[in-house]
Coordinates of C-alpha atoms in Angstrom, one line a residue:
M1 CA -23.6 -23.7 -12.4
N2 CA -20.6 -20.9 -13.7
W3 CA -17.5 -21.2 -11.9
G4 CA -15.7 -18.3 -13.7
I5 CA -17.4 -16.4 -11.9
F6 CA -16.1 -17.6 -8.0
E7 CA -12.6 -17.7 -9.6
G8 CA -12.4 -13.9 -11.3
L9 CA -14.6 -12.8 -7.8
L10 CA -11.6 -14.2 -5.5
S11 CA -8.6 -13.5 -7.5
G12 CA -8.3 -11.2 -5.7
V13 CA -8.6 -12.1 -2.6
N14 CA -4.5 -13.2 -3.0
K15 CA -3.8 -9.5 -2.5
Y16 CA -5.1 -9.8 1.3
S17 CA -4.0 -13.7 1.8
T18 CA -1.0 -14.8 3.9
A19 CA 1.2 -17.9 2.2
F20 CA -1.5 -20.1 3.9
G21 CA -4.2 -18.6 2.4
R22 CA -2.5 -18.4 -0.7
I23 CA -2.6 -22.5 -1.3
W24 CA -5.6 -23.2 0.4
L25 CA -7.4 -20.8 -2.6
S26 CA -5.2 -23.0 -5.4
L27 CA -6.7 -26.5 -4.1
V28 CA -9.9 -24.7 -3.9
F29 CA -10.1 -24.0 -7.2
I30 CA -7.3 -26.9 -8.8
F31 CA -8.3 -30.1 -6.7
R32 CA -11.6 -29.6 -6.1
V33 CA -13.3 -26.4 -8.4
L34 CA -11.2 -28.4 -11.7
V35 CA -12.0 -31.7 -10.7
Y36 CA -15.6 -31.5 -9.9
L37 CA -16.6 -30.1 -13.2
V38 CA -14.1 -32.3 -15.4
T39 CA -15.0 -35.5 -13.8
A40 CA -17.4 -35.9 -10.5
E41 CA -20.4 -34.1 -12.8
R42 CA -19.4 -36.9 -16.0
V43 CA -19.0 -39.5 -13.0
W44 CA -22.5 -38.7 -11.7
S45 CA -24.8 -37.7 -14.8
D46 CA -25.5 -41.3 -14.6
D47 CA -26.2 -42.4 -11.6
H48 CA -29.6 -42.5 -11.5
K49 CA -30.4 -44.4 -14.8
D50 CA -27.8 -46.9 -14.4
F51 CA -29.6 -47.6 -11.1
D52 CA -31.0 -51.3 -11.5
C53 CA -32.9 -53.6 -9.6
N54 CA -33.8 -57.1 -10.1
T55 CA -37.5 -56.6 -9.4
K56 CA -40.1 -54.9 -12.3
Q57 CA -42.7 -53.7 -10.3
P58 CA -43.1 -50.1 -10.9
G59 CA -41.8 -47.3 -8.6
C60 CA -39.3 -49.8 -6.5
S61 CA -36.3 -48.5 -8.1
N62 CA -36.7 -45.3 -7.7
V63 CA -37.8 -45.5 -4.0
C64 CA -34.5 -48.0 -3.8
F65 CA -32.7 -45.1 -4.7
D66 CA -33.9 -42.2 -2.8
E67 CA -33.5 -44.2 0.4
F68 CA -29.6 -44.9 -0.4
F69 CA -29.1 -42.2 -2.5
P70 CA -31.5 -38.8 -0.1
V71 CA -28.9 -36.6 -1.3
S72 CA -26.5 -36.4 -4.8
H73 CA -23.3 -36.6 -4.2
V74 CA -22.8 -33.3 -6.8
R75 CA -25.8 -31.4 -5.0
L76 CA -23.6 -32.0 -1.7
W77 CA -20.4 -31.1 -3.8
A78 CA -21.2 -27.5 -5.4
L79 CA -23.5 -26.5 -1.9
Q80 CA -20.2 -26.9 -0.2
L81 CA -17.7 -25.5 -2.3
I82 CA -20.2 -21.8 -2.9
L83 CA -20.7 -21.8 0.8
V84 CA -16.6 -22.6 1.6
T85 CA -15.5 -19.2 -1.0
C86 CA -17.7 -17.1 0.6
P87 CA -15.9 -16.2 3.3
S88 CA -13.6 -14.8 1.1
L89 CA -15.5 -12.9 -0.9
L90 CA -16.9 -10.9 2.7
V91 CA -12.9 -10.4 2.8
V92 CA -12.7 -8.8 -0.3
M93 CA -15.8 -5.9 0.1
H94 CA -14.8 -5.4 3.8
V95 CA -11.2 -3.8 1.5
A96 CA -13.7 -2.6 -0.5
Y97 CA -14.8 -0.6 1.6
R98 CA -12.3 0.3 3.5
E99 CA -11.3 2.3 0.1
A100 CA -14.3 3.8 -0.9
R101 CA -14.6 5.1 2.8
E102 CA -11.0 6.9 2.3
K103 CA -11.8 7.5 -0.9
K104 CA -14.4 10.1 0.4
H105 CA -12.7 11.0 3.6
R106 CA -9.8 12.3 1.4
E107 CA -12.5 14.1 -0.7
A108 CA -14.1 16.3 2.1
V109 CA -10.3 16.8 4.0
G110 CA -8.1 17.2 1.4
E111 CA -4.7 14.8 1.0
D112 CA -3.1 16.9 4.0
G113 CA -5.8 16.6 6.8
G114 CA -5.1 13.5 7.1
R115 CA -5.9 9.6 6.9
L116 CA -8.7 7.3 8.2
Y117 CA -6.5 3.9 7.3
L118 CA -2.6 3.4 6.7
N119 CA -3.4 0.5 4.7
P120 CA -7.2 -0.4 4.1
G121 CA -5.4 -4.0 3.1
K122 CA -3.7 -4.4 5.9
K123 CA -5.9 -6.7 8.6
R124 CA -6.0 -4.7 11.3
G125 CA -9.2 -4.2 13.4
G126 CA -11.9 -4.9 11.9
L127 CA -10.4 -6.6 9.1
W128 CA -8.2 -8.8 11.2
W129 CA -11.5 -10.5 12.8
T130 CA -13.2 -10.1 9.7
Y131 CA -10.7 -12.3 8.1
V132 CA -10.6 -14.5 11.4
C133 CA -14.6 -15.2 11.4
S134 CA -13.9 -16.5 8.2
L135 CA -11.3 -18.9 8.1
V136 CA -13.7 -20.5 11.5
F137 CA -16.3 -20.7 8.8
K138 CA -14.3 -22.3 6.7
A139 CA -13.1 -24.9 8.3
G140 CA -16.7 -25.1 10.1
V141 CA -18.3 -26.0 7.0
D142 CA -15.9 -28.4 5.3
T143 CA -16.2 -29.8 9.1
A144 CA -20.1 -30.1 9.0
F145 CA -20.6 -31.6 5.2
L146 CA -17.5 -34.6 6.2
Y147 CA -20.6 -35.0 8.8
V148 CA -22.9 -35.1 6.6
F149 CA -21.6 -37.8 3.8
H150 CA -20.2 -40.1 6.3
S151 CA -23.4 -39.6 7.3
F152 CA -25.4 -41.0 4.6
Y153 CA -22.3 -43.0 3.0
P154 CA -20.7 -45.0 5.9
K155 CA -16.8 -44.9 5.4
Y156 CA -17.5 -42.6 2.1
T157 CA -18.1 -45.4 -0.1
L158 CA -20.5 -46.8 -1.7
P159 CA -21.1 -50.7 -1.8
H160 CA -21.8 -52.7 -5.5
V161 CA -25.0 -53.8 -4.1
V162 CA -27.9 -52.5 -2.3
K163 CA -30.0 -54.5 -0.5
C164 CA -34.0 -52.4 -0.7
H165 CA -37.2 -53.6 1.1
A166 CA -38.9 -50.6 0.9
A167 CA -42.3 -49.8 -0.4
P168 CA -43.5 -50.9 -3.1
C169 CA -40.9 -53.9 -3.8
P170 CA -42.3 -57.6 -3.5
N171 CA -39.6 -58.3 -1.5
T172 CA -36.2 -58.0 -0.6
V173 CA -34.3 -57.1 -3.6
D174 CA -30.7 -56.5 -5.5
C175 CA -29.6 -52.7 -6.9
F176 CA -26.8 -52.5 -9.0
I177 CA -24.8 -48.9 -8.5
S178 CA -23.5 -47.8 -11.6
K179 CA -19.1 -47.7 -11.5
P180 CA -18.9 -47.7 -7.8
S181 CA -15.1 -48.1 -8.1
E182 CA -14.8 -44.7 -9.8
K183 CA -17.1 -42.9 -7.5
N184 CA -15.2 -44.7 -5.0
I185 CA -11.6 -42.9 -5.7
F186 CA -13.2 -39.4 -6.9
T187 CA -15.5 -39.3 -3.0
L188 CA -12.0 -40.2 -0.8
F189 CA -10.3 -37.6 -4.0
M190 CA -12.6 -34.6 -2.8
V191 CA -12.6 -36.2 1.1
V192 CA -9.2 -35.9 1.8
T193 CA -8.8 -32.3 -0.3
A194 CA -11.4 -30.4 2.2
A195 CA -9.3 -32.3 5.1
I196 CA -6.1 -30.4 3.8
C197 CA -8.0 -27.0 3.6
I198 CA -10.0 -28.0 7.6
L199 CA -5.9 -28.4 8.6
L200 CA -4.6 -25.3 6.1
N201 CA -7.4 -23.3 7.5
L202 CA -6.1 -23.8 11.3
V203 CA -3.0 -23.2 10.6
E204 CA -3.3 -19.7 9.3
L205 CA -5.5 -19.2 11.9
A206 CA -3.0 -20.0 14.4
Y207 CA -0.5 -18.0 13.1
L208 CA -2.5 -14.6 12.5
V209 CA -3.5 -15.9 16.2
S210 CA 0.3 -15.9 17.4
K211 CA 1.4 -13.7 15.1
R212 CA -1.1 -10.5 17.0
C213 CA 0.3 -11.8 19.7
R214 CA 4.1 -11.4 19.4
E215 CA 2.9 -8.6 18.0
G216 CA 0.9 -7.3 21.5
L217 CA 3.5 -8.2 23.5
A218 CA 6.6 -6.4 21.3
A219 CA 4.9 -2.8 21.8
R220 CA 4.0 -3.3 25.9
R221 CA 7.4 -4.6 25.9
A222 CA 8.6 -1.3 24.1
R223 CA 6.2 1.4 25.9
A224 CA 7.6 -0.7 29.0
T225 CA 10.8 -0.1 28.1
G226 CA 10.5 3.4 26.2
G227 CA 7.9 5.0 28.0
G228 CA 9.1 8.1 28.8
H229 CA 10.9 9.1 25.5
R230 CA 7.7 9.0 23.4
P231 CA 7.7 12.4 22.0
D232 CA 11.6 12.1 20.8
C233 CA 11.0 8.6 19.2
P234 CA 7.4 9.7 16.7
T235 CA 8.1 6.6 14.4
S236 CA 8.3 4.2 17.1
S237 CA 5.1 5.1 19.1
Y238 CA 3.4 5.3 15.8
K239 CA 4.0 1.6 15.0
E240 CA 3.9 0.6 18.9
D241 CA 0.4 2.3 18.6
D242 CA -1.0 0.5 15.4
L243 CA 0.0 -3.1 17.1
L244 CA -1.8 -2.4 19.7
S245 CA -4.7 -0.4 18.1
G246 CA -5.1 -1.5 14.7
D247 CA -6.4 1.3 12.3
L248 CA -5.4 4.6 13.1
I249 CA -7.1 8.5 11.9
F250 CA -4.4 10.8 12.7
L251 CA -6.1 14.3 11.8
G252 CA -4.5 17.3 10.6
S253 CA -0.6 15.8 9.7
D254 CA 0.7 12.5 8.8
S255 CA 3.0 12.8 11.1
H256 CA 2.9 11.8 14.8
P257 CA 1.4 14.6 17.1
P258 CA 2.9 15.0 20.5
L259 CA 1.1 12.6 23.5
L260 CA 0.2 14.2 26.6
P261 CA 2.0 12.5 29.7
D262 CA -2.5 12.9 31.5
H263 CA -4.3 12.5 28.5
P264 CA -2.2 10.5 26.0
R265 CA -4.8 9.2 23.2
D266 CA -6.4 13.0 22.9
H267 CA -5.1 13.4 19.0
V268 CA -5.6 10.0 18.3
K269 CA -8.8 8.1 17.0
K270 CA -8.7 4.5 16.7
T271 CA -10.9 3.3 13.9
M272 CA -12.4 -0.5 14.0
L273 CA -13.3 -0.5 10.4

């Protein structure tokens, strides 16, 4: 599988990520994808061929191998890495959708006709929710795969000898796994890196939610203290509306229009996408 495609697609995510998101992306590609490509695939390449059982009964080794290795480590890790990186692509696609929509709007109304988005890449409105949902999904995927690995292989380790008594084995036979110590080292390494990625996702999620709450409280406090001077302070009111409402559209002008006391949002259009 060509993992360079994912690296190229996700390289643009850095522009829209926080510092925690950049650390997460570096950790995924350096300590997970790179280790998977360079070492894990080679270590598990001979797991079936070198799985030996002390019996000559035809089919016994295959049955015992399937019983103990229902799913290969390599295939589980490949599926995990694909699922955990796809949500970041949704963020890039959402930003691309915003930019295309902004471009069409400018072509339709001209440069002086206002803007749909103050900054298409800014995490406001729908893009903020897309980013938050991607963090929740990535943490959930890694957690689910850690549980699956622990269900298949308790304590994430492989024994040196496996006792097998499945048919068509004539009796309980001993089966030997190839390079179990080396496989255990790489398995624990992948488990630890996945746990760190989960922690980074949760920290970034808490950072985004707390930042949004602080901005909302600051905007409401500013409204409460300076509500009677809104027409005289267009810049401050512009920032407050951006904090509370996300992306705003000011049609006909780039400046904030005066707001009427009875209908404060007659000249403002809220965009959630």
